[in-house]
mmCIF file of C-alpha atoms in Angstrom:
data_model
loop_
_atom_site.group_PDB
_atom_site.id
_atom_site.type_symbol
_atom_site.label_atom_id
_atom_site.label_comp_id
_atom_site.label_asym_id
_atom_site.label_seq_id
_atom_site.Cartn_x
_atom_site.Cartn_y
_atom_site.Cartn_z
ATOM 1 C CA MET A 1 -0.156 0.394 -0.162
ATOM 2 C CA PRO A 2 1.506 3.708 -0.731
ATOM 3 C CA LYS A 3 2.450 5.599 2.222
ATOM 4 C CA TRP A 4 -0.580 7.880 2.315
ATOM 5 C CA PHE A 5 -2.640 5.605 3.100
ATOM 6 C CA THR A 6 -2.795 5.134 6.682
ATOM 7 C CA PRO A 7 -2.703 8.286 7.589
ATOM 8 C CA ALA A 8 -5.912 8.746 4.882
ATOM 9 C CA VAL A 9 -7.236 5.773 6.919
ATOM 10 C CA VAL A 10 -7.314 7.499 10.311
ATOM 11 C CA ILE A 11 -7.993 11.186 8.828
ATOM 12 C CA CYS A 12 -11.344 9.376 7.188
ATOM 13 C CA GLY A 13 -11.952 7.576 10.629
ATOM 14 C CA LEU A 14 -12.267 10.445 12.151
ATOM 15 C CA MET A 15 -14.039 12.055 9.744
ATOM 16 C CA PHE A 16 -16.890 9.791 10.497
ATOM 17 C CA ALA A 17 -16.726 9.779 13.589
ATOM 18 C CA VAL A 18 -17.186 14.138 13.348
ATOM 19 C CA ALA A 19 -19.649 13.701 10.808
ATOM 20 C CA PRO A 20 -22.943 12.860 13.171
ATOM 21 C CA ILE A 21 -22.303 15.633 15.895
ATOM 22 C CA LEU A 22 -22.123 17.997 12.523
ATOM 23 C CA ILE A 23 -25.371 16.383 10.993
ATOM 24 C CA ALA A 24 -26.928 15.970 14.581
ATOM 25 C CA GLU A 25 -26.101 20.037 15.224
ATOM 26 C CA ALA A 26 -28.210 20.527 11.747
ATOM 27 C CA PRO A 27 -31.407 22.775 11.991
ATOM 28 C CA TYR A 28 -34.188 20.427 11.079
ATOM 29 C CA GLU A 29 -36.123 21.661 7.539
ATOM 30 C CA SER A 30 -39.497 23.059 7.968
ATOM 31 C CA THR A 31 -41.650 20.447 5.820
ATOM 32 C CA MET A 32 -39.711 17.206 6.656
ATOM 33 C CA GLY A 33 -38.397 17.605 9.882
ATOM 34 C CA LEU A 34 -36.129 14.782 11.051
ATOM 35 C CA VAL A 35 -36.598 12.582 8.412
ATOM 36 C CA GLN A 36 -33.840 14.898 6.390
ATOM 37 C CA LYS A 37 -31.165 14.490 7.798
ATOM 38 C CA ILE A 38 -31.103 11.301 5.520
ATOM 39 C CA PHE A 39 -29.983 13.659 2.758
ATOM 40 C CA TYR A 40 -26.747 13.715 4.341
ATOM 41 C CA VAL A 41 -25.593 10.030 4.349
ATOM 42 C CA HIS A 42 -27.931 9.359 0.828
ATOM 43 C CA LEU A 43 -26.503 12.857 -1.581
ATOM 44 C CA PRO A 44 -22.972 11.541 -0.999
ATOM 45 C CA SER A 45 -23.452 8.552 -1.793
ATOM 46 C CA ALA A 46 -25.135 9.273 -4.593
ATOM 47 C CA TRP A 47 -22.200 11.743 -5.641
ATOM 48 C CA MET A 48 -20.108 8.627 -5.114
ATOM 49 C CA PHE A 49 -22.197 6.862 -6.909
ATOM 50 C CA LEU A 50 -22.052 8.594 -10.090
ATOM 51 C CA LEU A 51 -18.190 8.954 -9.839
ATOM 52 C CA ALA A 52 -18.103 5.255 -9.307
ATOM 53 C CA ALA A 53 -19.625 4.881 -12.583
ATOM 54 C CA ILE A 54 -17.432 7.369 -14.331
ATOM 55 C CA THR A 55 -13.858 5.903 -13.116
ATOM 56 C CA CYS A 56 -15.916 2.532 -14.255
ATOM 57 C CA GLY A 57 -16.016 3.765 -17.968
ATOM 58 C CA VAL A 58 -13.323 5.880 -18.617
ATOM 59 C CA ALA A 59 -11.344 3.093 -17.158
ATOM 60 C CA SER A 60 -13.035 0.748 -19.414
ATOM 61 C CA VAL A 61 -12.600 3.141 -22.997
ATOM 62 C CA ARG A 62 -9.013 3.196 -21.801
ATOM 63 C CA TYR A 63 -8.423 -0.637 -21.180
ATOM 64 C CA LEU A 64 -10.592 -1.304 -24.612
ATOM 65 C CA PHE A 65 -7.925 0.941 -26.444
ATOM 66 C CA GLY A 66 -5.246 0.980 -24.888
ATOM 67 C CA GLY A 67 -5.074 -2.825 -23.767
ATOM 68 C CA ASN A 68 -3.140 -1.870 -20.231
ATOM 69 C CA PRO A 69 -4.306 -4.434 -18.090
ATOM 70 C CA ARG A 70 -4.064 -1.556 -15.057
ATOM 71 C CA HIS A 71 -7.255 0.304 -16.369
ATOM 72 C CA ASP A 72 -8.774 -3.084 -15.928
ATOM 73 C CA ARG A 73 -8.130 -3.434 -12.730
ATOM 74 C CA ILE A 74 -9.699 0.034 -12.379
ATOM 75 C CA ALA A 75 -13.025 -0.400 -13.895
ATOM 76 C CA TRP A 76 -12.996 -3.675 -11.995
ATOM 77 C CA SER A 77 -12.562 -2.235 -8.765
ATOM 78 C CA ALA A 78 -14.655 0.762 -9.205
ATOM 79 C CA ALA A 79 -18.130 -1.054 -10.836
ATOM 80 C CA GLU A 80 -17.852 -2.771 -7.106
ATOM 81 C CA LEU A 81 -17.829 0.783 -6.101
ATOM 82 C CA ALA A 82 -20.791 1.803 -7.818
ATOM 83 C CA VAL A 83 -22.174 -0.949 -6.774
ATOM 84 C CA LEU A 84 -21.727 -0.194 -3.358
ATOM 85 C CA PHE A 85 -22.670 2.869 -3.639
ATOM 86 C CA GLY A 86 -25.263 2.653 -5.349
ATOM 87 C CA ALA A 87 -27.549 0.484 -3.038
ATOM 88 C CA ILE A 88 -27.284 2.961 -0.390
ATOM 89 C CA THR A 89 -28.475 5.504 -2.094
ATOM 90 C CA LEU A 90 -30.770 3.203 -3.717
ATOM 91 C CA VAL A 91 -32.034 2.111 0.102
ATOM 92 C CA THR A 92 -31.971 5.313 2.204
ATOM 93 C CA GLY A 93 -34.076 7.376 -0.731
ATOM 94 C CA PRO A 94 -37.000 5.532 -0.616
ATOM 95 C CA LEU A 95 -36.558 5.577 3.575
ATOM 96 C CA TRP A 96 -36.937 9.181 3.054
ATOM 97 C CA ALA A 97 -39.396 9.196 0.643
ATOM 98 C CA ARG A 98 -41.524 6.885 2.643
ATOM 99 C CA LYS A 99 -42.158 10.067 5.335
ATOM 100 C CA ALA A 100 -41.680 12.957 2.511
ATOM 101 C CA TRP A 101 -43.306 11.807 -0.011
ATOM 102 C CA GLY A 102 -45.738 9.287 1.582
ATOM 103 C CA THR A 103 -44.233 5.955 -0.454
ATOM 104 C CA TRP A 104 -40.947 4.147 -1.256
ATOM 105 C CA TRP A 105 -41.161 4.460 -4.941
ATOM 106 C CA GLN A 106 -41.662 6.251 -8.180
ATOM 107 C CA TRP A 107 -41.116 5.231 -11.170
ATOM 108 C CA ASP A 108 -39.938 8.766 -12.111
ATOM 109 C CA VAL A 109 -36.962 9.357 -14.213
ATOM 110 C CA ARG A 110 -34.072 9.916 -11.990
ATOM 111 C CA LEU A 111 -34.795 7.170 -9.780
ATOM 112 C CA THR A 112 -35.506 4.744 -12.785
ATOM 113 C CA SER A 113 -32.812 6.080 -14.457
ATOM 114 C CA SER A 114 -30.425 5.281 -10.885
ATOM 115 C CA LEU A 115 -31.915 1.909 -10.773
ATOM 116 C CA MET A 116 -30.551 1.148 -14.080
ATOM 117 C CA GLY A 117 -27.284 3.022 -13.955
ATOM 118 C CA TRP A 118 -27.110 0.438 -10.633
ATOM 119 C CA MET A 119 -28.526 -2.573 -12.373
ATOM 120 C CA VAL A 120 -25.482 -2.393 -15.388
ATOM 121 C CA ALA A 121 -22.742 -1.758 -12.558
ATOM 122 C CA VAL A 122 -24.798 -5.434 -11.409
ATOM 123 C CA ALA A 123 -24.513 -6.785 -14.543
ATOM 124 C CA TYR A 124 -20.496 -6.424 -14.993
ATOM 125 C CA LEU A 125 -19.381 -7.795 -11.881
ATOM 126 C CA LEU A 126 -22.139 -10.779 -12.996
ATOM 127 C CA LEU A 127 -19.832 -10.260 -16.635
ATOM 128 C CA ARG A 128 -17.008 -10.597 -14.523
ATOM 129 C CA LYS A 129 -16.983 -13.434 -12.746
ATOM 130 C CA TYR A 130 -19.279 -15.684 -15.180
ATOM 131 C CA GLY A 131 -18.511 -14.293 -18.140
ATOM 132 C CA GLY A 132 -15.609 -16.817 -18.733
ATOM 133 C CA PRO A 133 -12.357 -15.458 -21.205
ATOM 134 C CA GLY A 134 -13.355 -12.309 -23.058
ATOM 135 C CA SER A 135 -15.511 -10.815 -20.823
ATOM 136 C CA ASP A 136 -13.114 -8.425 -20.417
ATOM 137 C CA LYS A 137 -13.593 -6.487 -23.228
ATOM 138 C CA LEU A 138 -17.278 -6.782 -23.277
ATOM 139 C CA ALA A 139 -17.988 -5.948 -19.700
ATOM 140 C CA ALA A 140 -15.432 -2.599 -20.945
ATOM 141 C CA GLY A 141 -18.236 -1.910 -23.144
ATOM 142 C CA LEU A 142 -20.951 -2.630 -20.966
ATOM 143 C CA ALA A 143 -19.115 0.601 -18.121
ATOM 144 C CA LEU A 144 -19.596 2.557 -21.447
ATOM 145 C CA PHE A 145 -23.534 2.039 -21.284
ATOM 146 C CA GLY A 146 -23.145 2.671 -17.352
ATOM 147 C CA MET A 147 -20.993 6.137 -18.122
ATOM 148 C CA ALA A 148 -23.395 7.503 -20.338
ATOM 149 C CA ASN A 149 -26.377 6.567 -18.546
ATOM 150 C CA VAL A 150 -24.406 9.326 -15.406
ATOM 151 C CA PRO A 151 -25.413 12.846 -17.271
ATOM 152 C CA PHE A 152 -28.734 12.142 -17.766
ATOM 153 C CA VAL A 153 -29.562 10.896 -14.016
ATOM 154 C CA TYR A 154 -27.883 14.308 -12.610
ATOM 155 C CA ILE A 155 -29.766 16.319 -15.543
ATOM 156 C CA SER A 156 -33.372 14.463 -15.483
ATOM 157 C CA VAL A 157 -35.013 16.132 -13.126
ATOM 158 C CA ASN A 158 -34.707 19.823 -14.501
ATOM 159 C CA TYR A 159 -36.203 18.170 -17.740
ATOM 160 C CA TRP A 160 -38.980 15.492 -16.710
ATOM 161 C CA ARG A 161 -41.618 16.490 -14.126
ATOM 162 C CA THR A 162 -41.004 14.181 -10.776
ATOM 163 C CA ILE A 163 -41.453 14.685 -6.788
ATOM 164 C CA HIS A 164 -37.626 14.474 -6.821
ATOM 165 C CA PRO A 165 -35.658 17.257 -5.858
ATOM 166 C CA THR A 166 -34.344 19.443 -8.632
ATOM 167 C CA THR A 167 -30.366 19.891 -8.728
ATOM 168 C CA ASN A 168 -30.638 23.677 -7.618
ATOM 169 C CA VAL A 169 -31.623 22.849 -4.322
ATOM 170 C CA VAL A 170 -27.286 21.950 -3.481
ATOM 171 C CA PRO A 171 -26.080 25.231 -4.763
ATOM 172 C CA THR A 172 -28.654 27.410 -2.405
ATOM 173 C CA LEU A 173 -28.416 25.474 0.670
ATOM 174 C CA PRO A 174 -27.895 27.869 3.932
ATOM 175 C CA THR A 175 -24.824 27.544 5.754
ATOM 176 C CA SER A 176 -26.552 25.533 8.205
ATOM 177 C CA PHE A 177 -27.201 22.683 6.032
ATOM 178 C CA GLY A 178 -24.373 22.589 3.828
ATOM 179 C CA VAL A 179 -21.549 22.646 5.980
ATOM 180 C CA PRO A 180 -23.001 18.843 7.128
ATOM 181 C CA LEU A 181 -23.631 18.356 3.417
ATOM 182 C CA TRP A 182 -19.891 19.121 2.553
ATOM 183 C CA PHE A 183 -18.000 17.810 5.117
ATOM 184 C CA SER A 184 -19.991 14.531 4.811
ATOM 185 C CA ALA A 185 -19.492 14.137 1.087
ATOM 186 C CA VAL A 186 -15.889 15.128 1.277
ATOM 187 C CA THR A 187 -15.913 12.384 4.179
ATOM 188 C CA PHE A 188 -17.402 9.600 1.452
ATOM 189 C CA LEU A 189 -14.568 10.915 -1.125
ATOM 190 C CA LEU A 190 -12.063 10.355 0.982
ATOM 191 C CA LEU A 191 -13.599 6.903 1.715
ATOM 192 C CA PHE A 192 -13.561 6.053 -1.427
ATOM 193 C CA VAL A 193 -10.773 7.099 -2.840
ATOM 194 C CA LEU A 194 -9.420 4.975 0.041
ATOM 195 C CA LEU A 195 -11.876 2.143 -1.093
ATOM 196 C CA LEU A 196 -10.905 2.108 -4.625
ATOM 197 C CA ARG A 197 -7.212 1.808 -3.637
ATOM 198 C CA MET A 198 -7.644 -1.641 -1.321
ATOM 199 C CA ARG A 199 -9.832 -3.142 -4.283
ATOM 200 C CA ILE A 200 -6.935 -2.384 -7.084
ATOM 201 C CA ARG A 201 -4.698 -3.800 -4.487
ATOM 202 C CA LEU A 202 -6.640 -6.824 -4.473
ATOM 203 C CA GLU A 203 -7.079 -7.209 -8.139
ATOM 204 C CA GLU A 204 -3.069 -6.396 -8.159
ATOM 205 C CA GLN A 205 -1.821 -9.614 -5.587
ATOM 206 C CA ARG A 206 -4.389 -11.248 -7.881
ATOM 207 C CA THR A 207 -2.405 -10.419 -11.178
ATOM 208 C CA ARG A 208 0.521 -12.278 -8.670
ATOM 209 C CA LEU A 209 -0.450 -15.190 -8.181
ATOM 210 C CA ASP A 210 -1.819 -15.881 -11.388
ATOM 211 C CA ALA A 211 1.884 -15.066 -12.440
ATOM 212 C CA LEU A 212 3.058 -17.584 -10.194
ATOM 213 C CA TYR A 213 1.124 -19.931 -10.946
ATOM 214 C CA LEU A 214 1.802 -19.640 -14.610
ATOM 215 C CA ALA A 215 5.702 -19.784 -13.608
ATOM 216 C CA MET A 216 5.368 -22.424 -11.499
ATOM 217 C CA ASP A 217 3.861 -24.369 -14.218
ATOM 218 C CA GLU A 218 6.095 -23.202 -17.082
ATOM 219 C CA HIS A 219 8.762 -24.857 -14.592
ATOM 220 C CA ARG A 220 7.065 -28.661 -14.189
ATOM 221 C CA MET B 1 -75.196 3.856 -40.485
ATOM 222 C CA THR B 2 -77.680 4.300 -38.130
ATOM 223 C CA PHE B 3 -77.521 0.976 -36.342
ATOM 224 C CA LEU B 4 -73.470 1.682 -36.192
ATOM 225 C CA ARG B 5 -74.071 4.929 -34.871
ATOM 226 C CA THR B 6 -76.671 3.839 -31.811
ATOM 227 C CA PHE B 7 -74.248 0.382 -31.828
ATOM 228 C CA LEU B 8 -71.712 3.196 -30.779
ATOM 229 C CA VAL B 9 -73.382 5.344 -28.432
ATOM 230 C CA VAL B 10 -74.880 2.313 -26.732
ATOM 231 C CA LEU B 11 -70.907 1.038 -25.932
ATOM 232 C CA LEU B 12 -70.132 4.459 -24.809
ATOM 233 C CA LEU B 13 -72.815 4.813 -22.350
ATOM 234 C CA ILE B 14 -72.823 0.651 -20.758
ATOM 235 C CA PRO B 15 -69.669 1.609 -18.629
ATOM 236 C CA ALA B 16 -71.381 5.000 -17.445
ATOM 237 C CA ALA B 17 -74.107 3.067 -16.584
ATOM 238 C CA PHE B 18 -71.790 1.187 -14.551
ATOM 239 C CA ASP B 19 -69.938 3.606 -13.261
ATOM 240 C CA LEU B 20 -73.020 6.109 -11.594
ATOM 241 C CA PRO B 21 -74.338 3.504 -9.070
ATOM 242 C CA ALA B 22 -70.467 3.584 -8.090
ATOM 243 C CA ARG B 23 -70.449 7.613 -7.985
ATOM 244 C CA ALA B 24 -73.825 7.765 -6.392
ATOM 245 C CA GLN B 25 -72.980 5.159 -3.788
ATOM 246 C CA GLN B 26 -69.197 8.035 -2.430
ATOM 247 C CA PRO B 27 -69.781 10.132 0.197
ATOM 248 C CA PRO B 28 -69.665 14.120 -0.743
ATOM 249 C CA PRO B 29 -66.167 15.454 -0.219
ATOM 250 C CA GLN B 30 -66.308 16.611 2.988
ATOM 251 C CA GLN B 31 -64.628 20.289 4.394
ATOM 252 C CA GLN B 32 -62.031 20.555 6.775
ATOM 253 C CA ASP B 33 -63.479 22.399 9.739
ATOM 254 C CA GLU B 34 -60.227 21.057 12.423
ATOM 255 C CA PHE B 35 -56.754 20.893 13.227
ATOM 256 C CA ILE B 36 -56.110 17.854 14.741
ATOM 257 C CA PRO B 37 -52.726 17.218 16.251
ATOM 258 C CA ILE B 38 -50.858 14.148 15.220
ATOM 259 C CA GLU B 39 -50.571 12.266 19.026
ATOM 260 C CA LYS B 40 -54.368 11.925 17.828
ATOM 261 C CA LEU B 41 -54.275 10.512 14.576
ATOM 262 C CA PRO B 42 -54.767 6.228 15.590
ATOM 263 C CA PRO B 43 -51.299 4.997 15.585
ATOM 264 C CA GLN B 44 -51.476 3.282 11.897
ATOM 265 C CA ASP B 45 -51.702 6.212 10.172
ATOM 266 C CA GLN B 46 -48.796 8.267 12.267
ATOM 267 C CA LEU B 47 -45.488 7.012 10.632
ATOM 268 C CA PRO B 48 -42.366 8.940 13.006
ATOM 269 C CA ALA B 49 -39.608 9.766 11.492
ATOM 270 C CA ALA B 50 -36.980 8.166 14.126
ATOM 271 C CA PRO B 51 -36.967 4.640 12.680
ATOM 272 C CA LEU B 52 -36.763 5.423 8.363
ATOM 273 C CA LEU B 53 -33.200 7.794 9.738
ATOM 274 C CA VAL B 54 -31.991 4.887 12.226
ATOM 275 C CA ALA B 55 -32.602 2.310 9.612
ATOM 276 C CA ALA B 56 -31.094 4.582 6.903
ATOM 277 C CA TYR B 57 -28.198 4.954 9.167
ATOM 278 C CA SER B 58 -27.544 1.834 10.047
ATOM 279 C CA PHE B 59 -28.143 0.435 6.259
ATOM 280 C CA VAL B 60 -24.990 2.926 5.490
ATOM 281 C CA ALA B 61 -23.047 1.804 8.393
ATOM 282 C CA LEU B 62 -23.497 -2.020 7.767
ATOM 283 C CA ALA B 63 -22.756 -1.406 4.014
ATOM 284 C CA LEU B 64 -19.498 0.261 4.574
ATOM 285 C CA PHE B 65 -18.505 -2.109 7.275
ATOM 286 C CA ALA B 66 -19.666 -5.388 5.651
ATOM 287 C CA TYR B 67 -17.269 -4.173 2.297
ATOM 288 C CA VAL B 68 -14.117 -3.112 3.804
ATOM 289 C CA VAL B 69 -14.623 -6.502 5.593
ATOM 290 C CA SER B 70 -14.867 -8.322 2.320
ATOM 291 C CA VAL B 71 -11.873 -6.611 0.511
ATOM 292 C CA ALA B 72 -9.690 -7.410 3.536
ATOM 293 C CA ARG B 73 -10.522 -10.915 3.879
ATOM 294 C CA ARG B 74 -9.924 -11.347 -0.156
ATOM 295 C CA LEU B 75 -6.695 -9.348 0.522
ATOM 296 C CA GLY B 76 -5.417 -11.386 2.825
ATOM 297 C CA SER B 77 -6.435 -14.770 1.735
ATOM 298 C CA VAL B 78 -4.583 -13.559 -1.652
ATOM 299 C CA GLN B 79 -1.863 -12.498 0.051
ATOM 300 C CA GLN B 80 -1.398 -15.487 2.257
ATOM 301 C CA GLU B 81 -1.348 -17.507 -1.015
ATOM 302 C CA LEU B 82 0.920 -15.487 -2.531
ATOM 303 C CA ASN B 83 3.047 -16.100 0.440
ATOM 304 C CA ARG B 84 2.665 -19.254 0.395
ATOM 305 C CA LEU B 85 3.705 -20.095 -2.994
ATOM 306 C CA GLU B 86 6.882 -17.541 -3.162
ATOM 307 C CA SER B 87 8.124 -19.199 0.215
ATOM 308 C CA GLU B 88 7.556 -22.688 -1.741
ATOM 309 C CA LEU B 89 9.718 -21.345 -5.119
ATOM 310 C CA LYS B 90 12.409 -20.382 -3.467
ATOM 311 C CA ARG B 91 12.513 -24.013 -1.314
ATOM 312 C CA SER B 92 12.701 -25.288 -4.329
ATOM 313 C CA GLY B 93 14.783 -22.289 -5.784
ATOM 314 C CA ARG B 94 13.276 -21.853 -8.711
ATOM 315 C CA THR B 95 13.255 -17.751 -7.935
#
């Protein structure tokens, strides 16, 4: 692991300890009250989900056109994080919606496209696990669809009628809501980087292991 | 032509004829003449926010913890396998 990894883990741990205090001290939103505090984990995890889908897509493009296995390892690792953060987004969202909207789920464009993006990431992982030889290239192609879906997820709320808040909410947040949100977002970003590095390390070690097995077979 | 017209009119009237008694049975909408505090609602109509909030934060904590443990375990087993193979190769003088 690189030298920065351990200090970053400590910083991330401290930030995760401080974040609940900031969230608890944030004021209640006028119409939603206590349940609005789900926002401070829902939105950062949604951002990390989109970031993971973009990372997976960019690495897949570079792998498809450059053929460097390192990019494939990054794409595979990012796809796993897209599934993790996507699952968090898709679970915390309905828990918030049940109280705020009176329903768990709406088949509107933001929610449906997010679910679709998550399913693409799940499909990527299934393809890598059970696809056999050649699945790396096929999965890289699939990752492009996941990445193409990201701008659609983001801007959909501004163009289609939906009960999901628009993208104008965050830039107009008062400081009392903004500070815990941005602190939480930076914490999630740091966690994302750490998890990605850890997951890439796992793929690197697996590659080394495969190379060792090959070397042993050649010597027999 | 007249037959066809009559047929279409009857066809359109049939659902309306079935719908009329159903509409007649519905009570007229009532105007709200008082505010009721949420505590006075029956328990099934009250939806407290705290369990939803706790469920959301618990899920986040559990999901992140489970993922970190999963990656650490996979990394640990691969590392163990690597060490075993490397020492085996060293012992047989193939390094």
